[in-house]
Coordinates of C-alpha atoms in Angstrom, one line a residue:
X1 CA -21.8 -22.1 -26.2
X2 CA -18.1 -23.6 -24.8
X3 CA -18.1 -27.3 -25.9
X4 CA -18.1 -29.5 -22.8
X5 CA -14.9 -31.6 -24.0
X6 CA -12.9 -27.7 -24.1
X7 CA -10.0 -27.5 -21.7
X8 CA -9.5 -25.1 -18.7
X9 CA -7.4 -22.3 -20.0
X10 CA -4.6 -21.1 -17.6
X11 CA -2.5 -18.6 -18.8
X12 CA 0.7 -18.1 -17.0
X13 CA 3.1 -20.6 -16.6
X14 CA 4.7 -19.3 -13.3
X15 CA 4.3 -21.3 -9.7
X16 CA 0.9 -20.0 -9.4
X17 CA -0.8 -20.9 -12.7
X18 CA 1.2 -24.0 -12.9
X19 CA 0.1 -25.2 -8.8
X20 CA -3.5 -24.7 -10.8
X21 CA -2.9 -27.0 -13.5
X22 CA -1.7 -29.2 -10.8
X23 CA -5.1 -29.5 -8.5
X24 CA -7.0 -29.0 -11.6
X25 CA -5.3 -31.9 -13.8
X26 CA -5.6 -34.5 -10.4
X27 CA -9.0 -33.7 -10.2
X28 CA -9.6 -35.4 -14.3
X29 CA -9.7 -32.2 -15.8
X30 CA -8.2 -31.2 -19.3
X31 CA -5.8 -28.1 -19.0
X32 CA -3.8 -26.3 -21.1
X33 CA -1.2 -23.9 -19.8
X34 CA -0.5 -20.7 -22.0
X35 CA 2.4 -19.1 -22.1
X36 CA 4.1 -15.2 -23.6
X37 CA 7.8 -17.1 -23.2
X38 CA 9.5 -20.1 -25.0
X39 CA 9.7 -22.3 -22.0
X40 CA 7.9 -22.6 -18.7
X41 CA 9.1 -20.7 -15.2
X42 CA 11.7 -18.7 -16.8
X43 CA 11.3 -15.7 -13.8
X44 CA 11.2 -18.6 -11.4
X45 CA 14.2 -20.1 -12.8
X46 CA 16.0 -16.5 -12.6
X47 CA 15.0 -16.3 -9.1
X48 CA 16.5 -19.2 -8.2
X49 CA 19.7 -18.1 -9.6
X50 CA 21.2 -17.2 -6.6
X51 CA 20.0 -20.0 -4.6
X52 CA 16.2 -20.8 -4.5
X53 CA 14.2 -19.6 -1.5
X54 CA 11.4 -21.5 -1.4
X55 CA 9.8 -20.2 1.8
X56 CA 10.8 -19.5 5.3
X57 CA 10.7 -21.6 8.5
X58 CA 9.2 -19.2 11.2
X59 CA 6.3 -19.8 13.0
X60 CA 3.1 -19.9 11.5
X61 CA 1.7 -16.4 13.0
X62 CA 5.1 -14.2 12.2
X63 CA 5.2 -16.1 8.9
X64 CA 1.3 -14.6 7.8
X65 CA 2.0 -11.1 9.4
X66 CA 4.6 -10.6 7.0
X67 CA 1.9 -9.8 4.2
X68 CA 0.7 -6.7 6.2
X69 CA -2.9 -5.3 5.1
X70 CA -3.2 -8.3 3.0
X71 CA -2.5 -10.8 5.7
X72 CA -6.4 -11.3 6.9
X73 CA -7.1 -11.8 3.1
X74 CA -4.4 -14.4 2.5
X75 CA -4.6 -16.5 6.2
X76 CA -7.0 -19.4 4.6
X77 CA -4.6 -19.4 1.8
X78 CA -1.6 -19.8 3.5
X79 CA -3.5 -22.1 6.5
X80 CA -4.5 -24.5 3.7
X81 CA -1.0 -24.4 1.8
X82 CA 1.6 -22.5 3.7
X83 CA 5.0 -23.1 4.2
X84 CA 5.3 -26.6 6.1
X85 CA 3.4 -28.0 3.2
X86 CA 5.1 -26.7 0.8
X87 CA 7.8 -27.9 1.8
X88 CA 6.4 -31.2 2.2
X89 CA 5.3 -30.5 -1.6
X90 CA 9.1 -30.6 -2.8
X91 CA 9.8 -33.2 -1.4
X92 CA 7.2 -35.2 -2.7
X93 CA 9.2 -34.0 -5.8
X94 CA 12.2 -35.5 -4.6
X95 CA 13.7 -32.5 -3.9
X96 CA 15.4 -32.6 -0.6
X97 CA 15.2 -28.8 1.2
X98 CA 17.1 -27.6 4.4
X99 CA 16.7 -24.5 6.8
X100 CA 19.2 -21.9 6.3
X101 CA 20.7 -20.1 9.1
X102 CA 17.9 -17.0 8.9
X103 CA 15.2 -19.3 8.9
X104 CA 15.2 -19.3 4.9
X105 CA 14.1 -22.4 3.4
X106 CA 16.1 -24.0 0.0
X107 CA 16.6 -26.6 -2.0
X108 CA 19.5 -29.0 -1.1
X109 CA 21.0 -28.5 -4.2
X110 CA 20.3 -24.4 -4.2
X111 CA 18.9 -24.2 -7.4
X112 CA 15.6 -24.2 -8.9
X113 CA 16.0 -25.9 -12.7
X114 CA 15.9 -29.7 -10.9
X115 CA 12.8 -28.6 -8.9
X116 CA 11.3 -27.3 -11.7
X117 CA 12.0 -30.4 -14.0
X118 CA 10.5 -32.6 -11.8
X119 CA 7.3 -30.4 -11.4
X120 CA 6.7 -30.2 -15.0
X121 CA 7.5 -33.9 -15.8
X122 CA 4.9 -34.5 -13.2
X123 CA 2.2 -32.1 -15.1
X124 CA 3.2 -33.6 -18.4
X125 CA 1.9 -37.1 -17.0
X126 CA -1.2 -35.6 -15.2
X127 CA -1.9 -34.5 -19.1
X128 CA -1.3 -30.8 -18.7
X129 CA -0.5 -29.7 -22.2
X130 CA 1.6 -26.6 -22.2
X131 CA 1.5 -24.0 -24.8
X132 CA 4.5 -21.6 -24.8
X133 CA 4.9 -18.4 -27.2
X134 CA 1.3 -18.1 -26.7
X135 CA 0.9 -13.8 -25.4
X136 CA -2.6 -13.4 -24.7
X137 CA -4.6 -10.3 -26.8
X138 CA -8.0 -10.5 -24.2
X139 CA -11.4 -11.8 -25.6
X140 CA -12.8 -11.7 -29.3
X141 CA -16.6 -11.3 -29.1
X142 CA -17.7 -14.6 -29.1
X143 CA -15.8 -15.1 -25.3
X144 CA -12.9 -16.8 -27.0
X145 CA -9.5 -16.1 -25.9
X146 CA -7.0 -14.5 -28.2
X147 CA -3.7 -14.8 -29.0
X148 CA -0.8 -13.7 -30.4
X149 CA 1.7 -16.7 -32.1
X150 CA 4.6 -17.0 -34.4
X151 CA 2.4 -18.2 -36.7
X152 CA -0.2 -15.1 -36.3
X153 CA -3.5 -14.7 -33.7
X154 CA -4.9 -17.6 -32.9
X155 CA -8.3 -18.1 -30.9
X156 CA -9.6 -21.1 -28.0
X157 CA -12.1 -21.2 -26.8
X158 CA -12.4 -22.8 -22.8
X159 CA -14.5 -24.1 -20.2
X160 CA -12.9 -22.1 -17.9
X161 CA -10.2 -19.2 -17.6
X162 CA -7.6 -18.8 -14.6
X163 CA -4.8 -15.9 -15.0
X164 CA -2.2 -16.1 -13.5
X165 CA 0.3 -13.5 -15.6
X166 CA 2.6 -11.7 -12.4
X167 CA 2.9 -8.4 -11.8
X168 CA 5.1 -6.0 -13.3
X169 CA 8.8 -6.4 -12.7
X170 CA 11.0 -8.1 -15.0
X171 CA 9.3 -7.8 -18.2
X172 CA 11.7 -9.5 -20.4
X173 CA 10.9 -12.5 -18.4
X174 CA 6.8 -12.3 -19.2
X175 CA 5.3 -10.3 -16.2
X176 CA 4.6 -7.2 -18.2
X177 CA 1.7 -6.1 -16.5
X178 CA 0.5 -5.7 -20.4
X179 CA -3.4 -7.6 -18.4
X180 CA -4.3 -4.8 -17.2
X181 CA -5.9 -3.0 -19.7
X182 CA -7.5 -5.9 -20.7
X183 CA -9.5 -6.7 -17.4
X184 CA -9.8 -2.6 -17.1
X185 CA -12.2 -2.9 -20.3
X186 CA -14.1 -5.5 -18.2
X187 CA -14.7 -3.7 -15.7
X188 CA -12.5 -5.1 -13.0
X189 CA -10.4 -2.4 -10.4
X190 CA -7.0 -3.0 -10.3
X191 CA -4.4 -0.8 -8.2
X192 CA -2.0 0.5 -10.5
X193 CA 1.4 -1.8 -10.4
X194 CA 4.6 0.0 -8.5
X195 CA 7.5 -1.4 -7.7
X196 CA 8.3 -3.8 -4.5
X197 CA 11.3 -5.1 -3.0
X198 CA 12.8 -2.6 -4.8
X199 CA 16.5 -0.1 -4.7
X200 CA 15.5 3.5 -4.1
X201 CA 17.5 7.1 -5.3
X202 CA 19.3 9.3 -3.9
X203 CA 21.4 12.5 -4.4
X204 CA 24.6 11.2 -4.4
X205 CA 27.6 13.9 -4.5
X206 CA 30.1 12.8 -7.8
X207 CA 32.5 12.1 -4.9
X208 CA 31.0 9.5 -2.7
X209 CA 29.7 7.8 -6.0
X210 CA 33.0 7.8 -7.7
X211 CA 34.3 6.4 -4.8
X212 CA 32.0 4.5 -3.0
X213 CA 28.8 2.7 -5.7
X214 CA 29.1 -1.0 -5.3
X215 CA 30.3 -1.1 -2.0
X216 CA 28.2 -2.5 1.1
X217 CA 27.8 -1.1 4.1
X218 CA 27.3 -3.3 7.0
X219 CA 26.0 -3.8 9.2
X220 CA 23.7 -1.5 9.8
X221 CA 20.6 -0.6 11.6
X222 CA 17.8 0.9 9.4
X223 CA 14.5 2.6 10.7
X224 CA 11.7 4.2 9.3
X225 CA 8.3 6.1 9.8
X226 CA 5.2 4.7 7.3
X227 CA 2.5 6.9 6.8
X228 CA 0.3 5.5 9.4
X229 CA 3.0 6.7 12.4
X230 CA 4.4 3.5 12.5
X231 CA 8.1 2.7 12.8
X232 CA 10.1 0.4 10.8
X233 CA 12.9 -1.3 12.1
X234 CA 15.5 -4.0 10.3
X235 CA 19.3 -4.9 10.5
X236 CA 21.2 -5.5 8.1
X237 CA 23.2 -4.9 5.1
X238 CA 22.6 -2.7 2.1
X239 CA 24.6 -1.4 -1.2
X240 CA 25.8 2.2 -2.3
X241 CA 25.2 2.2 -5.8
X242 CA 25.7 5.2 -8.1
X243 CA 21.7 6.2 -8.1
X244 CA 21.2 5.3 -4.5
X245 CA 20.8 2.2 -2.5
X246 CA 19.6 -1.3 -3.0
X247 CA 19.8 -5.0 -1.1
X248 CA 18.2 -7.0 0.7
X249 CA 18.1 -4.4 3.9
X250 CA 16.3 -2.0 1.5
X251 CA 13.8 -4.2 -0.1
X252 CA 12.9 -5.0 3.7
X253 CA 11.9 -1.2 4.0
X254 CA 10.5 -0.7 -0.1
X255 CA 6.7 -0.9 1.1
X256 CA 6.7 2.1 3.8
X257 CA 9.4 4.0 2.6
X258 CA 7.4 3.5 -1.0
X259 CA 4.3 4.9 0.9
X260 CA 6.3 8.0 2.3
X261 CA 7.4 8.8 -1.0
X262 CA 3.7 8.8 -2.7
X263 CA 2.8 10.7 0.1
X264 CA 5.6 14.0 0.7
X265 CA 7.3 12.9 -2.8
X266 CA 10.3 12.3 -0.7
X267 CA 11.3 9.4 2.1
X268 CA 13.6 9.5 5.0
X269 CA 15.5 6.5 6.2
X270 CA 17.7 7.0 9.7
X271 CA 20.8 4.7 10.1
X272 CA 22.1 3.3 13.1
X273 CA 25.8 3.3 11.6
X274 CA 27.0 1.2 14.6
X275 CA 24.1 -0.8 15.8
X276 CA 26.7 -2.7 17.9
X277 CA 27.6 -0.2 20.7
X278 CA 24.9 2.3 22.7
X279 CA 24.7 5.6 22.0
X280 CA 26.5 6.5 25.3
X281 CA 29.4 4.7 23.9
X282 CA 29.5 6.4 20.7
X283 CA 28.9 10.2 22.7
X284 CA 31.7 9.1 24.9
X285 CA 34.4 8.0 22.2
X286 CA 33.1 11.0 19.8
X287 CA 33.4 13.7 22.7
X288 CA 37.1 12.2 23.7
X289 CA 40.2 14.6 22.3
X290 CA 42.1 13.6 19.3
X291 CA 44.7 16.2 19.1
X292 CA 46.3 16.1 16.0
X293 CA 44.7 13.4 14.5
X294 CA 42.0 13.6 11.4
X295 CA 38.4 13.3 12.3
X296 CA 38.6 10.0 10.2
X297 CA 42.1 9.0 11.6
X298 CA 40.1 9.4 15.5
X299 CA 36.7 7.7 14.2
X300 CA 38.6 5.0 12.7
X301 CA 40.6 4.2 16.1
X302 CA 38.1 4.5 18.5
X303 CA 35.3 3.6 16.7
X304 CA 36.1 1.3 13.9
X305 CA 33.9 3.2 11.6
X306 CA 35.7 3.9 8.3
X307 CA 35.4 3.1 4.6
X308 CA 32.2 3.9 3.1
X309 CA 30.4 4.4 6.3
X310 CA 32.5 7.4 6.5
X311 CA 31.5 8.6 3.5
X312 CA 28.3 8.8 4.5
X313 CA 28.6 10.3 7.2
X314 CA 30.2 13.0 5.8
X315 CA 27.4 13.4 2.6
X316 CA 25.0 13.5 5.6
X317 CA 26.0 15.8 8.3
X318 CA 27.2 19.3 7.2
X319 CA 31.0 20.4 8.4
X320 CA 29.7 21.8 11.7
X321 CA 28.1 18.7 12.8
X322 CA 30.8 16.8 12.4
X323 CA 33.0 18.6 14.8
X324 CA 30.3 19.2 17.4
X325 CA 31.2 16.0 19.5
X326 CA 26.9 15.8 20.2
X327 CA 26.0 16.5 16.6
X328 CA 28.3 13.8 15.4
X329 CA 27.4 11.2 17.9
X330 CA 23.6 11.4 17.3
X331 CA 24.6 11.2 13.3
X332 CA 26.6 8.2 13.9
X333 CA 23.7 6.6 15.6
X334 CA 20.5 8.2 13.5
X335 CA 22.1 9.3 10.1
X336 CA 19.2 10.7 8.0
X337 CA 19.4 9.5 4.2
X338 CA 16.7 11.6 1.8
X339 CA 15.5 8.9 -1.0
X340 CA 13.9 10.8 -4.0
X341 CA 12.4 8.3 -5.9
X342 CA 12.0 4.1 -6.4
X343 CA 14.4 2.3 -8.7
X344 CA 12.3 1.8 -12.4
X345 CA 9.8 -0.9 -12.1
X346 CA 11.2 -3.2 -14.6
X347 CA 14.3 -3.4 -12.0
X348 CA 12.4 -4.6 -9.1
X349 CA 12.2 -8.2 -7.6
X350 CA 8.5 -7.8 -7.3
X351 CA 5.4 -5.2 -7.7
X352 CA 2.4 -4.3 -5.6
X353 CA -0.9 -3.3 -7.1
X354 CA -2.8 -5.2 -8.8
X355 CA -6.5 -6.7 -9.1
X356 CA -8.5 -5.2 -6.1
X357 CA -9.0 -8.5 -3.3
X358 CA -12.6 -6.8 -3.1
X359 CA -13.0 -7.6 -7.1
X360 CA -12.7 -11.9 -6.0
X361 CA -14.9 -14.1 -4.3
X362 CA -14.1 -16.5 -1.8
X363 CA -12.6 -18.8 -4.4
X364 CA -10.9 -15.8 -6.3
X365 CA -13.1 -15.8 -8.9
X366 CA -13.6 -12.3 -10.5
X367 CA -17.5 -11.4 -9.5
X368 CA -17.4 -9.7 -12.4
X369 CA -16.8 -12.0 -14.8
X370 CA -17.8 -15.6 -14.2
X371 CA -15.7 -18.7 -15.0
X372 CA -13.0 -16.2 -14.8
X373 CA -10.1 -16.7 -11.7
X374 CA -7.1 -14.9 -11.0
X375 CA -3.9 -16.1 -8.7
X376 CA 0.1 -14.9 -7.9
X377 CA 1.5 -11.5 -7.7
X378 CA -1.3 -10.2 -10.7
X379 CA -3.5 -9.4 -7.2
X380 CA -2.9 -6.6 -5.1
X381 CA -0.7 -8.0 -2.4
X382 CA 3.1 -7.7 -1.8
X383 CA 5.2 -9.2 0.8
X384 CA 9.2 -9.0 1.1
X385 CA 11.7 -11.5 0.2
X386 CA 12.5 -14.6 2.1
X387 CA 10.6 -16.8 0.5
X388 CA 7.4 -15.3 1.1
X389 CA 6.3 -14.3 -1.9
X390 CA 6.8 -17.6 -3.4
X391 CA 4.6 -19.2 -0.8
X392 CA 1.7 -17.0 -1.3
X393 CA 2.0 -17.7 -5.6
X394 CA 2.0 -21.0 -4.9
X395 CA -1.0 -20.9 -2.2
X396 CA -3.2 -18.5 -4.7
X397 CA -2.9 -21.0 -7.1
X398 CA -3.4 -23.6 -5.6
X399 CA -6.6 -22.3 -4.3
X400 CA -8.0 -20.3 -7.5
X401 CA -7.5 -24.1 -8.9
X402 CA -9.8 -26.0 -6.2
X403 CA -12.2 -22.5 -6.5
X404 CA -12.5 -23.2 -10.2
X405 CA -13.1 -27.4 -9.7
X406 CA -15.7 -26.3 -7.6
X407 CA -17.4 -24.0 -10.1
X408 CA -17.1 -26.7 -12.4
X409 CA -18.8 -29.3 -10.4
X410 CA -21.1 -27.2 -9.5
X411 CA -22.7 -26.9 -13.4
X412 CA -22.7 -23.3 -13.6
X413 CA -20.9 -23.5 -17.1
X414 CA -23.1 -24.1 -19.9

């Protein structure tokens, strides 16, 4: 039998497990936060190196379809703790935000370490007691939790036991995934973890990598098909590296194109190389005579298009097409790219898959295992970046932490 007087166990010290010791510790319970790394937040901290998104500013009904089949599953999350309280959260921090010019939402200082300070001198006071270098093993027989220290195994034994240990990208960061088997031997259904917002390859000729890798190419309209018939549509910008392509254009499109390749074992992405002039236009300057001059010399003049977009242009269409005036006019306009494969998982920003929504109740506890609750990117959900992702940790969290209060007051612990 779990002592009364044993803490709630939460083990993952990312937004979501620590928004749980947050509701949890306000509410007069003792938590302890477990931990794989040295220090709290570290893939939250990395995130934020480039300047931390927090969330986005867009209304509340484009904001929730952005999760896609997961979006009816996560609306009394994100209606309970969505963006504008979120917000409203860091600032009770006394971190001021402001709305970027795509609707993204940041910090006023663009980085995440002060946020983050704040937030755990804040938990420290509520009495959250972290416990870093702390990787969990799964259960001993008695229920108690296991695991692994510097100093050997150790075991605890809790009240109650909310997960909250990512997905599978950036492992060196402590979202290994390395759950899994463990909630596998109890007999929970999890999708298998693939990669999200994530660069893709492709069969890049020696030339146009040798040439051409690092470079962006912008701007650009991108479309594709998903598997249901749907079409995909985004501008933007993307880079040519030497396996393929990656950016923030691409991880838009990771999900369906993601879902063509586990389909056909291949994907197709079409590029609108000029998404600034109608294809009229293009026919009309394309079909025009250039005499003497190079194909690129004429494309450059007329069309501005040169550089790296030329080079792809040329690795797409064959030699014919690009001196049928037609051919070359529709290539400009709908380039087909072949992607072979995803980028390695470890590489991407975020991973889908995960714990089955079915395998949850209404307060994400697993109905399999009672006093057990799971939260953040560990459940099979995926959304792109722009803040999103964030908002949905921290809104998961937040309500696997009221979910297990409510157990709790409920006395169905012994």
């Amino acid at each position: 039998m779990t002592p009364d007087n044993a803490p709630i166990a939460i083990i993952g010290a990312g937004p979501a497990g620590l928004m749980a010791a947050e509701v949890l510790s306000l509410r007069g319970h003792a938590v302890a936060v477990y931990d794989a790394m040295p220090s709290p937040g570290r893939k939250f901290l990395l995130a934020g190196v480039g300047g931390m998104n927090i969330t986005h500013a867009e209304s509340p009904e484009r904001f929730l379809a952005r999760y896609a089949e997961a979006s009816a599953w996560l609306a009394p999350h994100l209606e309970a703790f969505g963006a504008s309280a979120l917000r409203d959260w860091v600032h009770g921090l006394g971190i001021e935000t402001f709305v970027g010019s795509s609707g993204r939402v940041f910090p006023k200082e663009m980085k995440a370490a002060p946020l983050l300070r704040a937030w755990l001198r804040r938990l420290r006071e509520q009495g959250v007691v972290l416990m870093p270098r702390h990787r969990w093993l799964g259960f001993a027989e008695d229920g108690a939790l296991r695991f692994a220290t510097p100093e050997g195994e150790t075991r605890v034994q809790a009240r109650a036991v909310l997960l909250a240990l990512g997905g599978g990208s950036w492992p060196k960061l402590g979202s290994d995934g390395a759950w899994q088997g463990i909630l596998r031997k109890q007999g929970v259904s999890i999708a298998p973890l693939v990669p999200a917002n994530c660069g893709f390859e492709a069969a890049w000729s020696e030339h146009l990598k040798s040439r051409h890798a690092g470079q962006p190419v912008k701007p650009v309209l991108a479309r594709c098909r998903d598997t249901d018939g749907r079409i995909w549509e985004q501008q933007g910008e993307f880079v040519l590296t030497g396996t393929g392509i990656e950016g923030g254009l691409i991880y838009a499109l990771s999900a369906p194109l993601r879902r063509q390749l586990e389909r056909d074992g291949e994907a197709w992405l079409s590029l609108d190389l000029l998404p600034g002039k109608t294809a009229e236009q293009v026919l009309a300057e394309c079909r025009h005579p250039r005499g003497a001059r190079s194909l690129s010399s004429q494309l450059q003049s007329r069309l501005n298009l040169k550089g790296v977009k030329m080079a792809l242009l040329r690795e797409c269409l064959s030699k014919a097409d690009c001196e049928n005036a037609e051919a070359l006019a529709a290539g400009i306009k709908n380039l087909p790219l072949r992607l072979t494969a995803t980028r390695p998982l470890p590489e991407a920003i975020s991973s889908a898959g995960g714990v089955l929504l079915g395998e949850l109740d209404d307060k994400l506890m697993l109905k399999k295992c009672p006093g057990l609750f799971c939260a953040g990117e560990m459940l099979d959900w995926e959304a792109p970046t722009g803040g999103y992702l964030l908002t949905a940790c921290f809104a998961t969290g937040r309500a696997a932490g009221l979910g297990l209060a409510a157990y709790l007051k409920q006395g169905r612990l012994e």
